[in-house]
Short mmCIF file of C-alpha atoms in Angstrom, two decimals:
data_model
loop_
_atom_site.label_atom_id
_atom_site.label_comp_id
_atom_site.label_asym_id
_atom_site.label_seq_id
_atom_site.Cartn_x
_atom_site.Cartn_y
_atom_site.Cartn_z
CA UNK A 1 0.00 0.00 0.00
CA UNK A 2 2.97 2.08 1.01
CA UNK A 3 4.19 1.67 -2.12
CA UNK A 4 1.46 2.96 -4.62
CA UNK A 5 0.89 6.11 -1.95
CA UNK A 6 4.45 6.63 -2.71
CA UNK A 7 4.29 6.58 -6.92
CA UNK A 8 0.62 9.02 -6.27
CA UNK A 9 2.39 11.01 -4.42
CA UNK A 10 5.30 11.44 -6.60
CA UNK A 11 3.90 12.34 -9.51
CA UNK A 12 0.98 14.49 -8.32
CA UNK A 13 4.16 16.38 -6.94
CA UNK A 14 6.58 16.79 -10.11
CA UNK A 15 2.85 17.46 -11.94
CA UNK A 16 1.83 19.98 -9.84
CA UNK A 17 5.11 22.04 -9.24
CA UNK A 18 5.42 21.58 -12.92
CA UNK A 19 2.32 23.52 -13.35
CA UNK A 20 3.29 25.93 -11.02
CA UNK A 21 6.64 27.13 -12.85
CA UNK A 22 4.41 27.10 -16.26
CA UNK A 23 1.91 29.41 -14.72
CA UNK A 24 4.87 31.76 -13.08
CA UNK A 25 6.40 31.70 -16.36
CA UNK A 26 3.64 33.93 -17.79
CA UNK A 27 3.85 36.30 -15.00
CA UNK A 28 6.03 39.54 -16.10
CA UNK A 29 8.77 40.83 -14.21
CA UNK A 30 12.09 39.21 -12.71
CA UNK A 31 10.38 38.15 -9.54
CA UNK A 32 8.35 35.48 -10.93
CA UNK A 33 10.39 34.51 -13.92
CA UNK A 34 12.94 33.49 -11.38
CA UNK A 35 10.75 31.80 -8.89
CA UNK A 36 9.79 29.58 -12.19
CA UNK A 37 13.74 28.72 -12.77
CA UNK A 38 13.14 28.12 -9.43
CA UNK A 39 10.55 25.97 -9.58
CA UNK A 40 11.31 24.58 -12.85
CA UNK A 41 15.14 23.46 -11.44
CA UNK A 42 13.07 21.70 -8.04
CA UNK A 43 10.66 19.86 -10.18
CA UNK A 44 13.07 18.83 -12.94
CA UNK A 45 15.92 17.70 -10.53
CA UNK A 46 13.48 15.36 -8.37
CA UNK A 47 12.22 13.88 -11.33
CA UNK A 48 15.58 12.44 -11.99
CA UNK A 49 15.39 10.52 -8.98
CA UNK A 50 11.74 10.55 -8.35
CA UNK A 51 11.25 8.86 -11.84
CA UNK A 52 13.31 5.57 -10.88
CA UNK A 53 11.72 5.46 -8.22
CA UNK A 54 8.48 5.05 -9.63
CA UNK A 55 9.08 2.78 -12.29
CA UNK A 56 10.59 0.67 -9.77
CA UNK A 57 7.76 0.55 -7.90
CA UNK A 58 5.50 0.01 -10.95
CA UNK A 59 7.92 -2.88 -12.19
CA UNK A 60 8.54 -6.46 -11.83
CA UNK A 61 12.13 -5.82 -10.87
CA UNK A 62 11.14 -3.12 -7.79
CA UNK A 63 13.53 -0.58 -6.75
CA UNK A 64 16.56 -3.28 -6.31
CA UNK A 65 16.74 -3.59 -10.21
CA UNK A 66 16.80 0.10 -10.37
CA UNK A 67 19.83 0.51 -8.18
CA UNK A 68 22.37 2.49 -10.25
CA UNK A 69 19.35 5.06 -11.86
CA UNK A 70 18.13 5.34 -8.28
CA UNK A 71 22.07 6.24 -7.18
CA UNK A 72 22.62 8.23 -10.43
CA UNK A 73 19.22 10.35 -9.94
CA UNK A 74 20.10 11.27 -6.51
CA UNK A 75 23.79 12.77 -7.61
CA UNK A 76 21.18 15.13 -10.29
CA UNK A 77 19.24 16.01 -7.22
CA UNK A 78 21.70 16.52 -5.07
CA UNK A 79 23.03 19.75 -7.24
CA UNK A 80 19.50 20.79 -8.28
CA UNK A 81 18.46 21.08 -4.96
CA UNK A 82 21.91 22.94 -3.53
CA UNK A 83 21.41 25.25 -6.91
CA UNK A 84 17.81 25.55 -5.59
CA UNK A 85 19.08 27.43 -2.37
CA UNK A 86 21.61 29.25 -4.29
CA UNK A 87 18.73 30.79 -6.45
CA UNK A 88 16.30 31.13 -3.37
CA UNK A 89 19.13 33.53 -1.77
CA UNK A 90 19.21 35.62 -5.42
CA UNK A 91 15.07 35.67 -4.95
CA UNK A 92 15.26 36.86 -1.40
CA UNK A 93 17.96 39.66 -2.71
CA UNK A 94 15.32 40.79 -5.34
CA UNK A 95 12.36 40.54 -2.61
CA UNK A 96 14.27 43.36 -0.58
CA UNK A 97 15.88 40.95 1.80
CA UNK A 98 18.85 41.98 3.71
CA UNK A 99 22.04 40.65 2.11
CA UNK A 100 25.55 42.35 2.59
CA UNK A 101 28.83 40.94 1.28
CA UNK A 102 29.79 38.80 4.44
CA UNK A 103 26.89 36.49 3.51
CA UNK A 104 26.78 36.47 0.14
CA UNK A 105 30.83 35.04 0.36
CA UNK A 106 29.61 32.60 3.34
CA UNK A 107 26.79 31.19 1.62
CA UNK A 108 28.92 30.86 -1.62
CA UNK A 109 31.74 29.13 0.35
CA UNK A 110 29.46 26.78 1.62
CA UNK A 111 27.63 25.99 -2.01
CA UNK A 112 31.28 25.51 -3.26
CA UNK A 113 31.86 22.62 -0.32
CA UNK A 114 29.03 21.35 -1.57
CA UNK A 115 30.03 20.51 -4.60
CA UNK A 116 33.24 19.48 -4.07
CA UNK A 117 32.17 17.05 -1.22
CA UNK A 118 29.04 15.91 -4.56
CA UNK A 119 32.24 15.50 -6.34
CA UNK A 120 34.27 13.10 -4.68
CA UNK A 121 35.07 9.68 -5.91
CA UNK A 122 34.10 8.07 -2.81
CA UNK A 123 30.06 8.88 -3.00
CA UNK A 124 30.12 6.05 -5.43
CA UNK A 125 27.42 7.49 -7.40
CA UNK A 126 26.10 4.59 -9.56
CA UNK A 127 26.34 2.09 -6.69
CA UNK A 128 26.69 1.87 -2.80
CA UNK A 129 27.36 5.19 -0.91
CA UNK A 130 29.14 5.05 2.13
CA UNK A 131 27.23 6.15 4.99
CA UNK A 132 30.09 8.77 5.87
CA UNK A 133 29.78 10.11 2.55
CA UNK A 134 26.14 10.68 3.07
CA UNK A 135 26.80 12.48 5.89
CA UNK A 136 29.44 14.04 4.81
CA UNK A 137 28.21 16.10 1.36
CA UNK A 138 24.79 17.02 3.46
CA UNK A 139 26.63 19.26 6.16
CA UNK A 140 27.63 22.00 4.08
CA UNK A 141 23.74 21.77 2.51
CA UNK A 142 22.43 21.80 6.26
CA UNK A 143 24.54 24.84 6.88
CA UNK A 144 23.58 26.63 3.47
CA UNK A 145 19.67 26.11 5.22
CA UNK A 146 20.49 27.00 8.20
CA UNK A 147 21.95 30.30 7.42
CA UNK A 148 18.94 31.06 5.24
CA UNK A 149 16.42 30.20 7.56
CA UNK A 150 18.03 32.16 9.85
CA UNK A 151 18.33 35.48 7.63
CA UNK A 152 14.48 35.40 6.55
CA UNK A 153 13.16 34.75 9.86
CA UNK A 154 14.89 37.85 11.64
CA UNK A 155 14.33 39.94 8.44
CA UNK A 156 12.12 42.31 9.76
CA UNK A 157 11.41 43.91 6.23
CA UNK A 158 10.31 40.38 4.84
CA UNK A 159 8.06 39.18 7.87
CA UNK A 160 5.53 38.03 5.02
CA UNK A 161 8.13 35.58 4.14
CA UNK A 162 8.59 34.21 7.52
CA UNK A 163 6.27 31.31 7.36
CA UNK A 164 8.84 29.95 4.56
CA UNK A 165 11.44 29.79 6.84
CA UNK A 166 9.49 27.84 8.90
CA UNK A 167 8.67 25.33 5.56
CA UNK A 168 12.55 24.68 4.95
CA UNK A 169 13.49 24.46 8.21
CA UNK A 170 10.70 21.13 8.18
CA UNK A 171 12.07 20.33 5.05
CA UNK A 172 15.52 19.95 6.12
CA UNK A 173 14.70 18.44 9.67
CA UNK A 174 12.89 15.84 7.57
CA UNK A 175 15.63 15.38 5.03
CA UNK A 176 17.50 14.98 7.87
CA UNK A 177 15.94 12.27 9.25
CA UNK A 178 16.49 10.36 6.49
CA UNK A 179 19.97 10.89 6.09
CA UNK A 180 21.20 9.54 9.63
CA UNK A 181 18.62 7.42 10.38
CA UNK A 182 17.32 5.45 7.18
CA UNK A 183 20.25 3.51 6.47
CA UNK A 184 19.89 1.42 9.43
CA UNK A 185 15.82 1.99 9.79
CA UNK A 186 14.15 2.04 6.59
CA UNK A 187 11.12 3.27 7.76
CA UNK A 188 12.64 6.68 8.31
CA UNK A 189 12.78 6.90 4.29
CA UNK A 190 8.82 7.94 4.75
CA UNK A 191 10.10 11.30 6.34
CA UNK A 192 10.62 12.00 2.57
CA UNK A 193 6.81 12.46 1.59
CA UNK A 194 6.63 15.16 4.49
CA UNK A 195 10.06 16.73 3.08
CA UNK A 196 8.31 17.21 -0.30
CA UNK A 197 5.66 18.54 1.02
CA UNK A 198 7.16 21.91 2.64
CA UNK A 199 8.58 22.42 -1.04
CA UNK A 200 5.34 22.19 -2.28
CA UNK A 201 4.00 24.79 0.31
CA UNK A 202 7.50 26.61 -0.20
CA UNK A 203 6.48 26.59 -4.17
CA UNK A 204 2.62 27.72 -3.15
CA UNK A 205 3.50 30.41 -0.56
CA UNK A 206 6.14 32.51 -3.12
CA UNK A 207 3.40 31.85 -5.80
CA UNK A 208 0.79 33.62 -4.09
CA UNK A 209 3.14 36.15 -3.39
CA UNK A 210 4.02 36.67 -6.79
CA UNK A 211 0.47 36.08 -7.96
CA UNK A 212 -1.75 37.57 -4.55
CA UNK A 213 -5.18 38.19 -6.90
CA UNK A 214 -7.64 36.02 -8.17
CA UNK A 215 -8.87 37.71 -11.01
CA UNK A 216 -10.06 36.99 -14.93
CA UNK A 217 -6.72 36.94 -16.51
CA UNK A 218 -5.86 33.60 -14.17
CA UNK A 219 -8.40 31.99 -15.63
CA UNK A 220 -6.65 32.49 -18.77
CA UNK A 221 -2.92 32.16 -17.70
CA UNK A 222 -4.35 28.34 -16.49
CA UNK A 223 -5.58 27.29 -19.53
CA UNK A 224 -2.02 28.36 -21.52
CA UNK A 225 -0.58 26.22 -18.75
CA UNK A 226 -2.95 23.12 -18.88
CA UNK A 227 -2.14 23.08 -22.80
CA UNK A 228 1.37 23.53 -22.32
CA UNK A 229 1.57 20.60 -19.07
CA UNK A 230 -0.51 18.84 -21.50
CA UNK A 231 1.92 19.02 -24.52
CA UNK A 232 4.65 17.76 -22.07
CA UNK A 233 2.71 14.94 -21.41
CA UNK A 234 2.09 13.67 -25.06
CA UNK A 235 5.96 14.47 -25.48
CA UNK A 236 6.18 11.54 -22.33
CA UNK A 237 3.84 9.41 -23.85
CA UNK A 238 5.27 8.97 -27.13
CA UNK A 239 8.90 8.88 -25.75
CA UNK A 240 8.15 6.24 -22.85
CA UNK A 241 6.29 4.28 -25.05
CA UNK A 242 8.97 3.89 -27.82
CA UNK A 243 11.57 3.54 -25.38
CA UNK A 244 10.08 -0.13 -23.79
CA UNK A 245 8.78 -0.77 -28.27
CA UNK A 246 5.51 -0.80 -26.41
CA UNK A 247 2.45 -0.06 -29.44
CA UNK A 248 -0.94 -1.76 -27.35
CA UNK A 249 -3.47 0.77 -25.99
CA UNK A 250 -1.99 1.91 -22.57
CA UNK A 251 -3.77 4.77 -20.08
CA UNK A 252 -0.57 6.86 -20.86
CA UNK A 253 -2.21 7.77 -23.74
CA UNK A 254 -5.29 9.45 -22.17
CA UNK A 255 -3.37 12.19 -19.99
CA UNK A 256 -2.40 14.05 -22.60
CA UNK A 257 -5.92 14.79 -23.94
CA UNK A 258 -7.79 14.79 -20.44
CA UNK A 259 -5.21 17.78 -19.56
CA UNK A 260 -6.27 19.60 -22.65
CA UNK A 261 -9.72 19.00 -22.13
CA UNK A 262 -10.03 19.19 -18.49
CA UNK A 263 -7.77 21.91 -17.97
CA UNK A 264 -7.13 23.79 -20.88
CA UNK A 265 -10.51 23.91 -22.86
CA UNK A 266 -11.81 24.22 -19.35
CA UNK A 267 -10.48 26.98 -18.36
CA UNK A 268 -10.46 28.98 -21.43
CA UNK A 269 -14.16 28.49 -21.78
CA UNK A 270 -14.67 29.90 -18.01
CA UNK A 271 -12.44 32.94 -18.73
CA UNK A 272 -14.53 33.56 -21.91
CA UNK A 273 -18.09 32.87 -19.51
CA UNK A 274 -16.48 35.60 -17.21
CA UNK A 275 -14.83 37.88 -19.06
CA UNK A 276 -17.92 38.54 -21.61
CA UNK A 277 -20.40 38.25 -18.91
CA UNK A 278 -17.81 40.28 -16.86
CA UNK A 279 -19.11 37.45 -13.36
CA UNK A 280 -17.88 38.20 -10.01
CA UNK A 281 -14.98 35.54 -10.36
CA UNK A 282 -14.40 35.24 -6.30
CA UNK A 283 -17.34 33.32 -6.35
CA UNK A 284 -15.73 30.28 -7.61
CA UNK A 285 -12.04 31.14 -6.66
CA UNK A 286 -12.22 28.34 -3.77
CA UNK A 287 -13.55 25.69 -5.64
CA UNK A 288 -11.87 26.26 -9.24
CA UNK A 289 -8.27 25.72 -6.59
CA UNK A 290 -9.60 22.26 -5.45
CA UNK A 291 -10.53 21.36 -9.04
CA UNK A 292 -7.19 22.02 -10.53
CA UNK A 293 -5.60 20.11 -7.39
CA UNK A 294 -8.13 17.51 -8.26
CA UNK A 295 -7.76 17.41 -12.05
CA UNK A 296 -3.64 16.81 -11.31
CA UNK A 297 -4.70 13.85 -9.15
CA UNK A 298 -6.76 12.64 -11.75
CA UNK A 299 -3.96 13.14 -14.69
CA UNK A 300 -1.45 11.41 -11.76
CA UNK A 301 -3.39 8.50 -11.72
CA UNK A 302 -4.09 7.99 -16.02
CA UNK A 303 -0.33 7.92 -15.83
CA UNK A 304 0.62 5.24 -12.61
CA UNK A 305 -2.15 2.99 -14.73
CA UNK A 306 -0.41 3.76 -18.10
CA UNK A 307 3.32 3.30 -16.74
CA UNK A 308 1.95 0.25 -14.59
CA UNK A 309 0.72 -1.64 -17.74
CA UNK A 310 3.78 -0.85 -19.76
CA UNK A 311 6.14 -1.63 -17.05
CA UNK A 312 4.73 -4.33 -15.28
CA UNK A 313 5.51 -7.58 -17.76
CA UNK A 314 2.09 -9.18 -17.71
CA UNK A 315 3.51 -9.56 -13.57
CA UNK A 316 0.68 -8.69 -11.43
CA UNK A 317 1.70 -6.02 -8.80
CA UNK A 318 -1.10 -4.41 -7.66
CA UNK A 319 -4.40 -5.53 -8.01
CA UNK A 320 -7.28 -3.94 -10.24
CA UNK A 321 -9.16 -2.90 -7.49
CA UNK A 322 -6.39 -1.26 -5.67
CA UNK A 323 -5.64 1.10 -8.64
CA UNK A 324 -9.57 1.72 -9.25
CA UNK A 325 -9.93 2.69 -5.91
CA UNK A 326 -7.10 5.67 -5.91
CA UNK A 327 -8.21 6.36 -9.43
CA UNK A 328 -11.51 6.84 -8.10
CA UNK A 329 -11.10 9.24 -5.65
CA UNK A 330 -9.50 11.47 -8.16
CA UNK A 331 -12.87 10.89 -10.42
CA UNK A 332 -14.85 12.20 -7.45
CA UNK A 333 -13.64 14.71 -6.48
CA UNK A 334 -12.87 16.51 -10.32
CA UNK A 335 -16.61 15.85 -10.70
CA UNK A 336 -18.00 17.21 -7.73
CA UNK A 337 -15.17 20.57 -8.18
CA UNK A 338 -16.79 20.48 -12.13
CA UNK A 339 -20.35 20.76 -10.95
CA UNK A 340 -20.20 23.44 -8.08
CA UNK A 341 -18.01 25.50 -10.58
CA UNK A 342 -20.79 24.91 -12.99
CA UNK A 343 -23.34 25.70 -10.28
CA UNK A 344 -22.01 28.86 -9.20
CA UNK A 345 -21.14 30.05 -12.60
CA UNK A 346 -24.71 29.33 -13.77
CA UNK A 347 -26.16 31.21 -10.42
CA UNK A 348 -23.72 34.23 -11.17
CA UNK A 349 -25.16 34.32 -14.83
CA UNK A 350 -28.67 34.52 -13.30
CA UNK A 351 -27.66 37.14 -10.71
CA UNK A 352 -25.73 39.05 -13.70
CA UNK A 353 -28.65 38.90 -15.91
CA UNK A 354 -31.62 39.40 -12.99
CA UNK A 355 -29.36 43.06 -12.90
#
């Protein structure tokens, strides 16, 4: 069970931080276009060694088969995610955050041990890591955190940004966790789903600073980014599938067009509902969030099924019902979202036109 919360979990992640960088990306100024590198760098680095992680998972050979792409994909992360901080510091510079030369130097010093220690010979990338070593390259990364938490929560000028210190200082006690204490007791490897889940908020809280109104023109920016996540998508379908020579109908296949559908088509026929009938768009502002939340956990599972069937080897894994039931709860809860936004949109036209 564990195991397919995991692979949901995973990918309703990379989707949805993917689709938060897309959306940023439309944004103007420097602000946002660097909170999507941001973004972009997080989501694209994790994938590396998210991705092995869930085909392992979703294959006959598990995660054991997957060893040296599982080593491999945590070397990519490893930089992403110390590049990450590097361009979070550059992001709290442009916010107004108070930065002076002593810290820029200290913080750079640290990003450079970083590497080096990412560097060495003896991490083994590809195969075993010594436990030393994985201590080792994550104290200058613990220090770069620490330093950073640290500066934002006593910046007085930034307050709003406070409650992100408090995200990566969970997200780095988490990591943490896993570091010293997984080798010897597995179970401590959970601590990761909570880890990714302060970078999520992390992602969320500097969007909605970037992006504080909920007005027309997001309906708009959303659809762009539903057809553009859902381009990416039919770029992953046709690649995964040729990779494994795999030509029989697989669920991969639908994710593509439910994201331009669902999200794109959507979206873009709201913003034209609202912007002719010029609606009161607050009224579904709650509800249109939990629907796109809802339609990535509904494109998340269309793509466990699809990598499941092409991955699998006729080997049963999971049973139907298992899958049907996640897959399920995604259905419900896009439908019920669809409806009330359909609702309210249709009560709003009735106000708009009893005016």
């Amino acid at each position: 069970m564990y195991k397919i919360i995991e692979v949901y979990f995973d990918l309703f992640y990379l989707l949805l931080v993917m689709g938060f960088s897309i959306r940023l990306l439309l944004e103007r100024g420097k602000r946002p276009r660097v909170l999507a590198i941001m973004s972009f760098l997080l989501v694209i680095g994790d994938a590396f060694h998210l991705l092995p992680r869930i085909y392992g998972h979703l294959s006959a050979g598990g995660l054991e088969a997957n060893r040296v792409y599982l080593s491999y994909g945590m070397m990519v992360t490893s930089f992403t995610m110390t590049i990450f901080y590097m361009i979070f510091y550059y992001y709290y510079k442009l916010s107004g955050g108070k930065t002076n030369r002593f810290r820029n130097l200290t913080l750079f010093l640290f990003f450079i041990l970083r590497i080096i220690f990412l560097l060495l010979p003896a991490n083994n990338w590809g195969g075993v890591s010594p436990y030393y070593m994985s201590i080792l390259r994550n104290v200058p990364f613990l220090i770069m955190g620490i330093l950073l938490i640290t500066w934002i929560y006593k910046d007085k000028n930034l307050s709003y940004m406070k409650n992100i210190s408090y995200l990566i200082a969970g997200s780095f006690f988490f990591y943490s966790l896993v570091i010293v204490f997984s080798e010897d007791l597995p179970i401590f490897g959970a601590f990761m789903l909570p880890k990714t889940v302060c970078y999520i908020l992390i992602v969320y809280h500097l969007y909605k600073i970037e992006v504080p109104e909920f007005e027309n023109q997001e309906l708009f920016k959303s659809a762009i980014s539903s057809l553009i996540l859902s381009m990416i998508l039919g770029v992953f379908y046709r690649e995964f599938t040729k990779l494994f020579s795999y030509q029989a109908f697989t669920s991969l296949s639908l994710a593509h067009g439910h994201t331009l559908i669902l999200g794109f088509l959507f979206s873009f026929i709201l913003y034209i509902l609202y912007r002719i009938e010029d609606l009161n768009i607050e009224k579904i502002k709650k509800i249109y969030g939990i629907y796109i939340i809802s339609l990535v956990y509904f494109i998340s599972s269309f793509i466990v099924r699809g990598i499941y069937q092409i991955t699998a080897s006729s080997v049963k894994i999971y049973s139907e019902e298992l899958l049907a039931g996640f897959a399920g709860i995604g259905h419900i809860i896009l439908a019920v979202s669809l409806i009330s936004i359909l609702i309210k949109s249709c009560n709003n036209l009735q106000k708009n036109v009893a005016k």
